[in-house]
Every structure is written in structure tokens, then in C-alpha cells.
CSV table of C-alpha atoms in Angstrom, one decimal:
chain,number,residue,atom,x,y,z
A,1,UNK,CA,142.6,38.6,-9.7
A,2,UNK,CA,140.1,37.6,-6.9
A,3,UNK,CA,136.7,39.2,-6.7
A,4,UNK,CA,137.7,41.6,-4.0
A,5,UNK,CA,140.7,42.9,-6.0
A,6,UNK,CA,138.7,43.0,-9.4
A,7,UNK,CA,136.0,45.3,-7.1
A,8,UNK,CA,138.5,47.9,-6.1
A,9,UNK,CA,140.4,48.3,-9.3
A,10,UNK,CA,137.0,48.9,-11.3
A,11,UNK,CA,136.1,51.6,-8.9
A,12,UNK,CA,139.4,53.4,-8.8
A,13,UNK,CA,139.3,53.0,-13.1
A,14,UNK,CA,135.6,54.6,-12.6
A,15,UNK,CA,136.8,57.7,-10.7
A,16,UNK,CA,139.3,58.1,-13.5
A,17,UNK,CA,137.0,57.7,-16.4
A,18,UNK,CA,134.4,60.1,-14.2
A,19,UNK,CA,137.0,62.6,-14.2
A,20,UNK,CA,138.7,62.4,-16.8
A,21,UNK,CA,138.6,64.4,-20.5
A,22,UNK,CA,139.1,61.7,-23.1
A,23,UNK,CA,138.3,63.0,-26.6
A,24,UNK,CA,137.1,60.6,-29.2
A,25,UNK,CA,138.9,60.2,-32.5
A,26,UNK,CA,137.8,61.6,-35.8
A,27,UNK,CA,134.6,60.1,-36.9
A,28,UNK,CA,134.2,58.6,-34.1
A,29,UNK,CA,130.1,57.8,-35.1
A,30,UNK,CA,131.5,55.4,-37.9
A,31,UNK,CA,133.8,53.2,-36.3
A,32,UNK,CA,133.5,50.5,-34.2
A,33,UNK,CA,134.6,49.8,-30.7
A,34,UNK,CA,135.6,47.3,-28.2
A,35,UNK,CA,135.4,47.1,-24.4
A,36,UNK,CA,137.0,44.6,-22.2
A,37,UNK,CA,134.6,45.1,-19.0
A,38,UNK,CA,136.2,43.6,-15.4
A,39,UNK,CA,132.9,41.4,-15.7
A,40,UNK,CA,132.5,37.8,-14.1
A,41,UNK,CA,135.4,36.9,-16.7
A,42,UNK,CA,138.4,39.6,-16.2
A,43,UNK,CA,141.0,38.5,-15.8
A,44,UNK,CA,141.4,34.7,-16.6
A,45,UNK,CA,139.8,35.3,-19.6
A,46,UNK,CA,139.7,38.6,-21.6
A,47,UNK,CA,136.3,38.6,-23.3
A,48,UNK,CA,135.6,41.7,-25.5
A,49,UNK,CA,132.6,43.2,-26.1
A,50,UNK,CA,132.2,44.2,-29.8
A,51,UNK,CA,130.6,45.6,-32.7
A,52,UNK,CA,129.3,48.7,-30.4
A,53,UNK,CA,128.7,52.1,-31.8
A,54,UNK,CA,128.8,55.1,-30.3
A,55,UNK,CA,126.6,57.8,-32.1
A,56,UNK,CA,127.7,61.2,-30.1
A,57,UNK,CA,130.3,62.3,-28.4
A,58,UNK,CA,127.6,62.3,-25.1
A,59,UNK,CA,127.2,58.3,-25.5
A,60,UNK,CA,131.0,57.9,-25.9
A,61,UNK,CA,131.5,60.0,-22.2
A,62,UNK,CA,128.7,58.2,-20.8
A,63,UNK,CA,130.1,54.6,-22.0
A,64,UNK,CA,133.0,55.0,-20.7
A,65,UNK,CA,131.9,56.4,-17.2
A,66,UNK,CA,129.4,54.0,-16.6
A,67,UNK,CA,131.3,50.8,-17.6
A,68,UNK,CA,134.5,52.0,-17.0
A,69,UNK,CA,136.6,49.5,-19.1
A,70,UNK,CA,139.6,47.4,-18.5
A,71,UNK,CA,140.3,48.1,-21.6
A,72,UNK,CA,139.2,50.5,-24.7
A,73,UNK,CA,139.5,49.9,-28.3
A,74,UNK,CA,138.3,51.4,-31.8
A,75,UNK,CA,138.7,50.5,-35.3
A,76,UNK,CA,141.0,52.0,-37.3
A,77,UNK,CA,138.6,51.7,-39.8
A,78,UNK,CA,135.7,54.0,-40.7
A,79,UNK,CA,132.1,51.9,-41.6
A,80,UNK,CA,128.8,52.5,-43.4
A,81,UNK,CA,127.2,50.3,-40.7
A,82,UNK,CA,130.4,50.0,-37.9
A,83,UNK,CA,127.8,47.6,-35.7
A,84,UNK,CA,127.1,45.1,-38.6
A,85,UNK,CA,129.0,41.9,-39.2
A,86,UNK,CA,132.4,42.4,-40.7
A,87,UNK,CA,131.3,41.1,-43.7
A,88,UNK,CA,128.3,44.1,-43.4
A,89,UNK,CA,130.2,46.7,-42.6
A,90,UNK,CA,130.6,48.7,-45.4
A,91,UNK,CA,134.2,49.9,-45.1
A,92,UNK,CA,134.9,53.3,-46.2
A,93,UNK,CA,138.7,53.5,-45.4
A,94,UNK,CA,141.6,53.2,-42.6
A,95,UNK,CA,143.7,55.3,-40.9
A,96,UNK,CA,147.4,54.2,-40.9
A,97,UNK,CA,148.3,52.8,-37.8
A,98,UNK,CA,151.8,51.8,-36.6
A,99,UNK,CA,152.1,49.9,-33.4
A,100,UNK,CA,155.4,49.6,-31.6
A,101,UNK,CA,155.6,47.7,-28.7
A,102,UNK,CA,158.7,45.8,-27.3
A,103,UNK,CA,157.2,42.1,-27.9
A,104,UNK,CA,158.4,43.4,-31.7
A,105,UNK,CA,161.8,44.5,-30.9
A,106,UNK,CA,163.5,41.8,-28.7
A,107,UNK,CA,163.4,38.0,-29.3
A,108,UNK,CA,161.5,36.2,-27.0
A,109,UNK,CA,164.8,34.5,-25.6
A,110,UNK,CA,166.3,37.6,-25.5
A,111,UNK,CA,163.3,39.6,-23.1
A,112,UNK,CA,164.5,38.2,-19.8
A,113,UNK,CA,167.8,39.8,-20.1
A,114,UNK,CA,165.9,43.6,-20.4
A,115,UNK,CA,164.2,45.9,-17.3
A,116,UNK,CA,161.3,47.1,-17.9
A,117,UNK,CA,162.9,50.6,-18.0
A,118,UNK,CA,165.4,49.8,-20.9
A,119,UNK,CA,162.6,48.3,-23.2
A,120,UNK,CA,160.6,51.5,-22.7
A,121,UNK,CA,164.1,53.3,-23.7
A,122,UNK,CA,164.6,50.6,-26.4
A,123,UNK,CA,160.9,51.3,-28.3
A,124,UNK,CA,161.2,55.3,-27.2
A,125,UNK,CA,164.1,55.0,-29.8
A,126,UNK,CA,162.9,53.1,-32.2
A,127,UNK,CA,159.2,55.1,-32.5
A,128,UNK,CA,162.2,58.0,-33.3
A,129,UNK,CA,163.7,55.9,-36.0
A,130,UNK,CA,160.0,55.6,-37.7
A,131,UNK,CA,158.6,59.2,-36.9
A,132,UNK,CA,162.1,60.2,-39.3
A,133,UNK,CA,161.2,57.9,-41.8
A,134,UNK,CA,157.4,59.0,-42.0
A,135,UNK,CA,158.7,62.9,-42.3
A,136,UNK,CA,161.9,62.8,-44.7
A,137,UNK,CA,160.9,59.7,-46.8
A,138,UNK,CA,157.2,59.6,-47.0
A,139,UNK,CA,156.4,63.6,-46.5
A,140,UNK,CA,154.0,63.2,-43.7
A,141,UNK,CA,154.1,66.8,-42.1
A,142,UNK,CA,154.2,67.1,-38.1
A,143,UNK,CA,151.0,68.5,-37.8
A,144,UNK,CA,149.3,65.1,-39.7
A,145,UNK,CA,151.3,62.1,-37.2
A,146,UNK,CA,149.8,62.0,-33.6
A,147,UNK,CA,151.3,59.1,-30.9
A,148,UNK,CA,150.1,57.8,-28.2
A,149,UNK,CA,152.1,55.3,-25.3
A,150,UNK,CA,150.2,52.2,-25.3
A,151,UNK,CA,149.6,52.1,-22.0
A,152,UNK,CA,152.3,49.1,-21.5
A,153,UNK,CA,155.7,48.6,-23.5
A,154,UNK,CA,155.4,50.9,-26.5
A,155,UNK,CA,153.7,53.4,-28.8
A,156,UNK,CA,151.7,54.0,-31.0
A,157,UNK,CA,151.6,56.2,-34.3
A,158,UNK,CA,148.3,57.6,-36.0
A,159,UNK,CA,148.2,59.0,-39.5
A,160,UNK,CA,144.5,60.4,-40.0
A,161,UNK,CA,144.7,62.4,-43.4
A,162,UNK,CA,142.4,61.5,-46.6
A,163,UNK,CA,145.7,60.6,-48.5
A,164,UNK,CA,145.9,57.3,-46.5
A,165,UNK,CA,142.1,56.6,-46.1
A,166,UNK,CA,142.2,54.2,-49.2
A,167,UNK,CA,145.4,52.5,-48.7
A,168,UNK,CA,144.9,48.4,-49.2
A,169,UNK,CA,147.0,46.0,-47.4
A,170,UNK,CA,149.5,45.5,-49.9
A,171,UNK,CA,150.5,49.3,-50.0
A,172,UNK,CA,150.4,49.5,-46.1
A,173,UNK,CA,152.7,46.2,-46.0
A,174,UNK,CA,154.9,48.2,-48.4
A,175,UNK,CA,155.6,50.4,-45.9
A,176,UNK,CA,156.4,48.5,-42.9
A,177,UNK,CA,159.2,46.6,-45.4
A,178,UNK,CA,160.4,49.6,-46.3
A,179,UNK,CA,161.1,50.9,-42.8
A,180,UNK,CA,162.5,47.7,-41.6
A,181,UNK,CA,164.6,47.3,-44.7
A,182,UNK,CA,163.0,43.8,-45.7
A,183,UNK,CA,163.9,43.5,-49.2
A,184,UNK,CA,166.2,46.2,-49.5
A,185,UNK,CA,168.9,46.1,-52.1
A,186,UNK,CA,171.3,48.4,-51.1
A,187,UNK,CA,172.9,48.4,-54.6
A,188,UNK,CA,170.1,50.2,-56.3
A,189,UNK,CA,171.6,53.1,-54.2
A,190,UNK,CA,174.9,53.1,-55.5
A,191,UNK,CA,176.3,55.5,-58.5
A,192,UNK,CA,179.9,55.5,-59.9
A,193,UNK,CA,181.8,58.1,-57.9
A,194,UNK,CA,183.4,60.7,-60.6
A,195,UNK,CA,184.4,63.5,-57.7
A,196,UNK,CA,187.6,63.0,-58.4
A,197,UNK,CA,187.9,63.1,-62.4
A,198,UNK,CA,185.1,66.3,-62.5
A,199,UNK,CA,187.3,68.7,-63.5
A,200,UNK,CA,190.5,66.0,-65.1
A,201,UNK,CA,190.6,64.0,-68.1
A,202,UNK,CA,190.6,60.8,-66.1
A,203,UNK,CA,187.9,58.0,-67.3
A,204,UNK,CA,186.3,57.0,-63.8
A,205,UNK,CA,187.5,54.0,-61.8
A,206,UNK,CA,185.1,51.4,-62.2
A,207,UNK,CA,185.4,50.2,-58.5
A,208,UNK,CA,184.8,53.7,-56.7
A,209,UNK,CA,181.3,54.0,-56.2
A,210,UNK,CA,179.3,56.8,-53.8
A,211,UNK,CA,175.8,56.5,-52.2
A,212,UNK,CA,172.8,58.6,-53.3
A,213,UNK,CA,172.2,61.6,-50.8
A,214,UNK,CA,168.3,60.3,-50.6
A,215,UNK,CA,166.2,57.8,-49.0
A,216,UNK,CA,167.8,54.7,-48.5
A,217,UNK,CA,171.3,56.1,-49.8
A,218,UNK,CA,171.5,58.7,-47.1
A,219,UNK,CA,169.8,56.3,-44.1
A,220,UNK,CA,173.1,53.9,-44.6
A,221,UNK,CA,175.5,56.9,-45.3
A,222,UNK,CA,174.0,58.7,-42.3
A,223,UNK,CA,174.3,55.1,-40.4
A,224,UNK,CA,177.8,54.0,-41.4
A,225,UNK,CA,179.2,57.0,-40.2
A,226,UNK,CA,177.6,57.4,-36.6
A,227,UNK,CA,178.8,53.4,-36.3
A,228,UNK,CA,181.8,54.0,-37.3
A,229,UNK,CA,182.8,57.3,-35.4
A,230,UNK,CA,181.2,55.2,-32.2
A,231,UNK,CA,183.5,52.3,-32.9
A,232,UNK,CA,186.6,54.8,-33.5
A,233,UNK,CA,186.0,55.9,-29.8
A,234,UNK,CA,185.6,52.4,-28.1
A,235,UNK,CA,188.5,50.5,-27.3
A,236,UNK,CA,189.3,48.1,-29.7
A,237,UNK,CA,188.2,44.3,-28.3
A,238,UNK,CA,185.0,46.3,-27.4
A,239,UNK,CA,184.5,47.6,-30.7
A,240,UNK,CA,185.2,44.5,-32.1
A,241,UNK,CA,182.5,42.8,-29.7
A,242,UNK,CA,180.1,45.7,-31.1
A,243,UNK,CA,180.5,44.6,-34.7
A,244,UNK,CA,180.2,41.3,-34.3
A,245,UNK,CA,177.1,42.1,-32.3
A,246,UNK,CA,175.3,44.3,-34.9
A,247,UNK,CA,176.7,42.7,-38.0
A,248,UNK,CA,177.2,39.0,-37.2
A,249,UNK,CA,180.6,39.1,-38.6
A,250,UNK,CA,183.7,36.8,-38.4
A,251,UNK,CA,186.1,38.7,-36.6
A,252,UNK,CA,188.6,38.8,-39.7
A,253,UNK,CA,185.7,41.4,-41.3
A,254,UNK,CA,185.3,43.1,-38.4
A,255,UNK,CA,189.0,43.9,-37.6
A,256,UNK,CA,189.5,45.3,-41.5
A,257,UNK,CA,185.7,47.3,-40.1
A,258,UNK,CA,187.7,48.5,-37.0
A,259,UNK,CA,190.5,49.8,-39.3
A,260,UNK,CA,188.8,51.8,-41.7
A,261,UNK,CA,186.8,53.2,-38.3
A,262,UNK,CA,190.3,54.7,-36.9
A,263,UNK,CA,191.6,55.6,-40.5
A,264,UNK,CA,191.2,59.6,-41.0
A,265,UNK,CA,191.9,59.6,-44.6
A,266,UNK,CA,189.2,57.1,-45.6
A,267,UNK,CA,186.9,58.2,-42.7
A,268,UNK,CA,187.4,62.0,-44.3
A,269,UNK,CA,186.3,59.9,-48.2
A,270,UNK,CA,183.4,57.8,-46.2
A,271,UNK,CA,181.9,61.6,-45.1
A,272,UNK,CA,181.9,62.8,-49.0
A,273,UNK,CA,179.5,59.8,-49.3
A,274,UNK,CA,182.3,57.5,-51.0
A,275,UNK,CA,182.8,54.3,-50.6
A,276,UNK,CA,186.9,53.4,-51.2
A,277,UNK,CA,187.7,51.0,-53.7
A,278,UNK,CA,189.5,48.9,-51.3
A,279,UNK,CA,186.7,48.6,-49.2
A,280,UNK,CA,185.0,46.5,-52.0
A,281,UNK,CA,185.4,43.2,-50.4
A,282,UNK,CA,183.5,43.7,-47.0
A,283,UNK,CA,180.9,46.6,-48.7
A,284,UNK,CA,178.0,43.8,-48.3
A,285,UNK,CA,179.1,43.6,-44.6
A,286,UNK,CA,179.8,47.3,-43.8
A,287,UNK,CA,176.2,48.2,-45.8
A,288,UNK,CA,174.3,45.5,-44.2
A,289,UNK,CA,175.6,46.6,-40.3
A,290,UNK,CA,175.0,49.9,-41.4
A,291,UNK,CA,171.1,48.7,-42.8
A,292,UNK,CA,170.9,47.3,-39.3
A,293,UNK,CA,172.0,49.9,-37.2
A,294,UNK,CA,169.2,52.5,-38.8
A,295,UNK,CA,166.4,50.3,-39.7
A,296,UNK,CA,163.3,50.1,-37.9
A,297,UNK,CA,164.5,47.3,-35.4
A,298,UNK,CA,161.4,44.4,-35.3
A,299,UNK,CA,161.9,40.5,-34.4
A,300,UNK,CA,159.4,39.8,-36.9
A,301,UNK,CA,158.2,42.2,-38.8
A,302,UNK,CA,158.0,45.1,-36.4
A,303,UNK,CA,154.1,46.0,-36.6
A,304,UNK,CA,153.2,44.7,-39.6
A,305,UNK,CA,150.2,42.7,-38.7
A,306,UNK,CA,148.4,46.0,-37.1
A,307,UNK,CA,149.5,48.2,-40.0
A,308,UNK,CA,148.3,45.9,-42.7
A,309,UNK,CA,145.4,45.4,-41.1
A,310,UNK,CA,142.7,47.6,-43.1
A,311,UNK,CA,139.9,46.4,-39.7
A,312,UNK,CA,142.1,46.5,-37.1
A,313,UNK,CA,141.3,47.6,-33.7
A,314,UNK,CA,143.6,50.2,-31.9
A,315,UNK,CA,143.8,51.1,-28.3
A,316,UNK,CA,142.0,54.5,-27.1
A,317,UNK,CA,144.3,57.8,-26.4
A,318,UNK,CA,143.8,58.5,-22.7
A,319,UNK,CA,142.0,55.7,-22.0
A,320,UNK,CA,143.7,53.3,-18.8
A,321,UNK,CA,145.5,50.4,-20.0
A,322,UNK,CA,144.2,47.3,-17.5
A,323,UNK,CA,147.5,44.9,-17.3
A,324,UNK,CA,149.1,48.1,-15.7
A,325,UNK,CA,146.9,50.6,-14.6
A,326,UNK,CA,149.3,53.5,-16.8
A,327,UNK,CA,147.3,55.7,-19.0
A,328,UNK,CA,147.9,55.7,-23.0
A,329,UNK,CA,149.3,59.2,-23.5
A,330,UNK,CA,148.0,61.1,-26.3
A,331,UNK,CA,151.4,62.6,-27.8
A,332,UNK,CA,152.4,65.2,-30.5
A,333,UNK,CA,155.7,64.7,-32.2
A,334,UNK,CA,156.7,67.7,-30.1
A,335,UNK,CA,155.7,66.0,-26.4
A,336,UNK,CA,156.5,62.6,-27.5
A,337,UNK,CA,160.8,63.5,-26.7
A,338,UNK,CA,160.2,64.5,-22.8
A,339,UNK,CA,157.5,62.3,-22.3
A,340,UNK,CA,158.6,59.6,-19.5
A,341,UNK,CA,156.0,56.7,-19.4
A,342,UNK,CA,156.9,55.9,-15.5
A,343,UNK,CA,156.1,59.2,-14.9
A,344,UNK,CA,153.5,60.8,-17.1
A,345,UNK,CA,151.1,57.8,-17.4
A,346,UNK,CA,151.0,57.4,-13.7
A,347,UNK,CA,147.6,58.4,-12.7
A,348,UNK,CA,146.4,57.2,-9.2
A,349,UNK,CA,146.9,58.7,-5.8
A,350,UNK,CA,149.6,58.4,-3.5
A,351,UNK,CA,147.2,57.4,-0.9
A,352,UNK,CA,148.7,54.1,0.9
A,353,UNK,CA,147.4,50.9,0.0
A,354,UNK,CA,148.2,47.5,1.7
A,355,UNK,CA,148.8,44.5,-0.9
A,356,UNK,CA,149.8,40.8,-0.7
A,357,UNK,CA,152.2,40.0,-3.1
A,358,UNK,CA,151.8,36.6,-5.2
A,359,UNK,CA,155.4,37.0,-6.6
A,360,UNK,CA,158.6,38.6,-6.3
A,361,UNK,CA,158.6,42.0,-8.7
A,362,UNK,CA,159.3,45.5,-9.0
A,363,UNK,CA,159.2,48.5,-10.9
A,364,UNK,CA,159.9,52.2,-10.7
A,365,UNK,CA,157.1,55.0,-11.4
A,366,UNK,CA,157.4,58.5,-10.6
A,367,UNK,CA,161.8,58.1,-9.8
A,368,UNK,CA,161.2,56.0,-6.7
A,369,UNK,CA,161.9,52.2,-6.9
A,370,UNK,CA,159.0,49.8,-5.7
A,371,UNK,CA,159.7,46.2,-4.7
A,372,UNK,CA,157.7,43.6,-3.8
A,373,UNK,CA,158.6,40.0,-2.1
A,374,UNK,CA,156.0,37.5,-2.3
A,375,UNK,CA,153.3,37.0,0.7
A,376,UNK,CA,155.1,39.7,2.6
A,377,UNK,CA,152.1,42.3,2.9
A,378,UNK,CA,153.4,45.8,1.5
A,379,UNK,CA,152.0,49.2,1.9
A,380,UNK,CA,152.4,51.2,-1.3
A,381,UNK,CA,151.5,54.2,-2.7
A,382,UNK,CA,147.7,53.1,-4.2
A,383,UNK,CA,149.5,54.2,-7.6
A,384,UNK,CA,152.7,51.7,-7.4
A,385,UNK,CA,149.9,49.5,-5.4
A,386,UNK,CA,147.5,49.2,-7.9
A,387,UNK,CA,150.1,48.7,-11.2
A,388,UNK,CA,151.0,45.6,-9.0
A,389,UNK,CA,147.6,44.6,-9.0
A,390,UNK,CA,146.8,44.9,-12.4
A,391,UNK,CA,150.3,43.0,-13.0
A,392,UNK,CA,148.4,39.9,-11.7
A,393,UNK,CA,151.7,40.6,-8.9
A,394,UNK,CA,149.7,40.5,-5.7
A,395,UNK,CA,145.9,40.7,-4.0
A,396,UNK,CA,144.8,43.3,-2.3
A,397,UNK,CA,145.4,43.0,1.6
């Protein structure tokens, strides 16, 4: 980003910041923050200014008007003394923080082969997957989980109550691994099924066995059946592909998979929660496709790092994200379903703007596509203009 560029892009992010109603986050006073400025270094190097507090809501306005940051962070943690050294500090406790962004999702050879558009739908579904796990396993009520977009290829989830203040790094670590099944032992969830012999004088058949209707027990139930009702409607090479896709399967185990899929009678069992005795010799596989079809997806341990993390610093709700210009969302569970990231987070005019593109890209914000072909000079709307910018995509004309 050449000096000229770096000049307009800071004044357009100080008319936003000037205009703008950001509102700080709970005890604000006691946490620390960070500030990338687009100083002498932006954007070759990212230098962050640190240790800063901010003691009234005034100062945190007046920050972020008069710098008007690249980007904004705060600590999840609360401090004694939040502009001492870490070792100084004087933690008090830590929100728990859950960042999803694509990066976690989808292997780094497997990135390329995605739009940006589908990994936004790709994290959108997975932040679901969590925000179900946080409400029906762990009890957190609506009103205690806020989300915000990250301003680039995810979301983020914020848990604020006193219950979670004092949680260490081992408990929080517990909690990733139990939303992305690491660990899991799907057996613990089995009971011997005795439906049948309730009401006879038959001894129970060692072999049937039914899954628990909670936690784990109902997330692979619940999973098993929605994969196999989708297989039952493919055609059958393309459900096999899906199998083999999901469950890394030989297709010998995935054709007896397909079977049971378009099989009423044990489809009709497989819905009363029971798992057919015949069906003993590819349970590992059909429990461990259905573990992966509901689990949290991650690469490597979806967020882990950030949630662990009792001193970790989190972006600002509302504040602009500066590798794309899009503004991080503040979101209730309730806005979170119609938000659209392209859209909503799209904050600039639609004033035109010439640019000179330093690569080939594209992207689509507000439902009209934007493409770019390198050192032809485009004019844009300034807000399709200046994502490209902030891309590192092109210079402005």
C-alpha cells in the first residue's frame, strides 16, 4: 500500500469512526487494548500498539476518532493494572471467547478450491453448529452469547457472565474438545436396547444396543439420521462419493452404509434411537461419519488457541476490519441467521473511485459482482474500490 493509498483509506476509516456509535465492552476501564495505526509501517509490517487503557467511555470515543485504527483490539481479559507488563497485570478473569474463522475450517491445500462467498457460508454454518452446542449442552441462555463477524472470514462468539470469569485454560480447552469431538468415545453413549423385551419375558440381546437421548448420544443420533435420509435421496454412485468423502471409507463399508440408508425397516429402528444388531460390524464407521458430520468442523483444533487463551486479545464489535475495509457486526443469536457479511458490513459510499489494479481479483458486496484485471484502471463504487485497496489488490489511480 503506497503512501498515497495508505492517506486516503485512513481518512475514509476516520469519517467512519467520526460517525460512527461503537460501544465499548463491559469493563471496558480494566482491559487492555491494541491499535494497529496506518503509521509509517502499515501495511508491510503490522506493528501494534499495546498495553493502552482507556479510562471512560469519552477516551475510548475520542481514541478511536482521532487515530482512527487499522485495526482494534481488547483483551478478553479483565486487569487490576491492564497497562502494566503481563506479568503485572493483575488478572481478575476472562470472558469466553470462541473465534471462528475459515483459516480453521479448510486445510490449507484445500482453500484454493473455495470462493470467498462459500467459506463465509461454510463458517456461517459452523458458528450454528457451536451456538447449539453452547445452548443445549452447556445451558448458556440466548440472552448471555453475543457474536460479532470478524470483519474477514468468520465470527466470533462472546460469553460475558461471572460463571465463566474464572475459567483456567484447561477447563476452556475442555470445551473446544468437546465441541469438536477430540477425544470422544462414542461408546460411553451406548445402553443395551431392551424396547423390545419391556413388556415380554425375553433376556435382552446382547448385541442390540440404543444411544442415549443426551449430549453426545443425541448429536450422533440426530447426525446419523439427517446423513442418512440425505444419502437415501442422492443417487447411489453420488451417495457413495459422499460417504467416502465424509467418512474416509472403503467403498465395501460404504455400499452396506448406502443399504441401510434406503432400508425402511432399519431406517424406521435407526429413528427409535437403535442401533440393529447387524449393523455391528461397520458401527465404528457409521458413528464416526456421523461424529463428523455434526461436530464442530476445525483443521486443527477449530479456535482453540483464542479460547484457551485466559490474555488473549479479541477484535472490537463495530470497529472496521483493515485487510478489507468490512465492519465487524455486532450480532445477537437472533440477527446472526439473516445477517449477510457482503451486504451488512459494507460500509462506504457508492461514490466512484478510480483504482489500479496490482492483480487479477474479485468479489461480490451488496449482490453485484466486482472484478478487477491487473493494471487496467477501474472505476468502482468507493465501497467495492476501497475493499480492493485494503486487499493489498490495487493502488489508488
Amino acid at each position: 500500500m503506497n503512501e498515497k493509498t495508505k492517506g486516503f483509506v485512513a481518512r475514509r476509516f476516520k469519517a467512519y469512526y467520526t460517525a460512527a456509535k461503537i460501544h465499548p465492552p463491559r469493563e471496558f476501564w480494566q482491559r487492555e487494548w491494541g491499535f494497529v495505526l496506518f503509521d509509517q509501517h502499515y501495511a508491510d509490517r503490522m506493528v501494534m500498539r499495546r498495553h493502552i487503557a482507556l479510562a471512560t467511555e469519552t477516551d475510548f470515543q475520542n481514541y478511536l476518532r482521532e487515530y482512527a485504527p487499522a485495526h482494534v483490539y481488547y483483551s478478553t481479559a479483565i486487569y487490576d493494572d491492564p497497562t502494566a507488563d503481563m506479568a503485572k497485570k493483575g488478572w481478575l478473569g476472562a470472558d469466553l471467547i470462541f473465534d471462528l474463522d475459515a483459516d480453521h475450517m479448510v486445510s490449507e491445500a484445500e482453500l484454493s478450491r473455495y470462493s470467498y462467498e462459500e467459506l463465509l457460508a461454510l463458517v456461517k454454518a459452523e458458528t450454528r453448529k457451536l451456538l447449539d452446542f453452547l445452548i443445549h449442552d452447556f445451558g448458556f441462555a440466548d440472552t448471555a452469547i453475543k457474536l460479532a463477524f470478524s470483519g474477514s472470514r468468520g465470527y466470533h462468539i462472546h460469553i460475558t457472565t461471572e460463571s465463566v470469569r474464572g475459567l483456567g485454560s484447561r477447563e476452556r480447552r475442555e470445551i473446544v474438545d468437546y465441541v469438536t469431538a477430540t477425544g470422544l468415545d462414542i461408546k460411553s453413549f451406548l445402553v443395551s436396547d431392551t424396547t423390545e423385551q419391556e413388556h415380554t419375558d425375553e433376556q435382552p440381546r446382547k448385541a442390540d444396543k440404543k444411544l442415549i437421548p443426551e449430549g453426545w448420544g443425541r448429536r450422533v443420533h440426530d447426525g446419523l439420521l439427517d446423513f442418512l435420509h440425505e444419502l437415501a435421496a442422492m443417487k447411489d454412485e453420488q451417495a457413495l462419493q459422499q460417504i467416502r468423502a465424509v467418512g474416509g471409507l472403503e467403498r465395501k463399508k460404504a455400499q452396506t452404509i448406502l443399504r441401510i440408508a434406503k432400508d425402511e425397516t432399519v431406517m424406521h429402528r435407526i429413528e427409535n434411537g437403535q442401533i440393529p444388531q447387524f449393523a455391528k460390524p461397520i458401527w465404528t464407521a457409521l458413528t464416526e461419519t456421523a461424529t463428523k458430520f455434526v461436530r464442530v468442523r476445525s483443521a486443527d483444533h477449530v479456535d482453540e488457541p483464542v479460547t484457551a487463551d485466559i490474555k488473549r486479545l479479541i477484535r472490537l464489535p463495530g470497529s472496521l476490519h483493515g485487510k478489507s475495509s468490512l465492519r465487524a457486526n455486532p450480532l445477537t443469536i437472533k440477527t446472526f441467521e439473516d445477517f449477510d457479511p457482503l451486504t451488512d458490513a459494507v460500509v462506504f459510499t457508492s461514490k466512484p473511485l478510480e483504482i489500479c489494479p496490482l492483480r487479477d481479483s474479485a468479489i461480490t458486496l451488496r449482490g453485484e459482482r466486482y472484478t478487477i484485471a491487473k493494471d487496467e484502471i477501474e472505476s468502482l463504487p468507493e465501497f467495492a474500490a476501497i475493499y480492493f485497496l485494503c486487499r493489498g489488490a490495487a493502488e489508488l489511480a
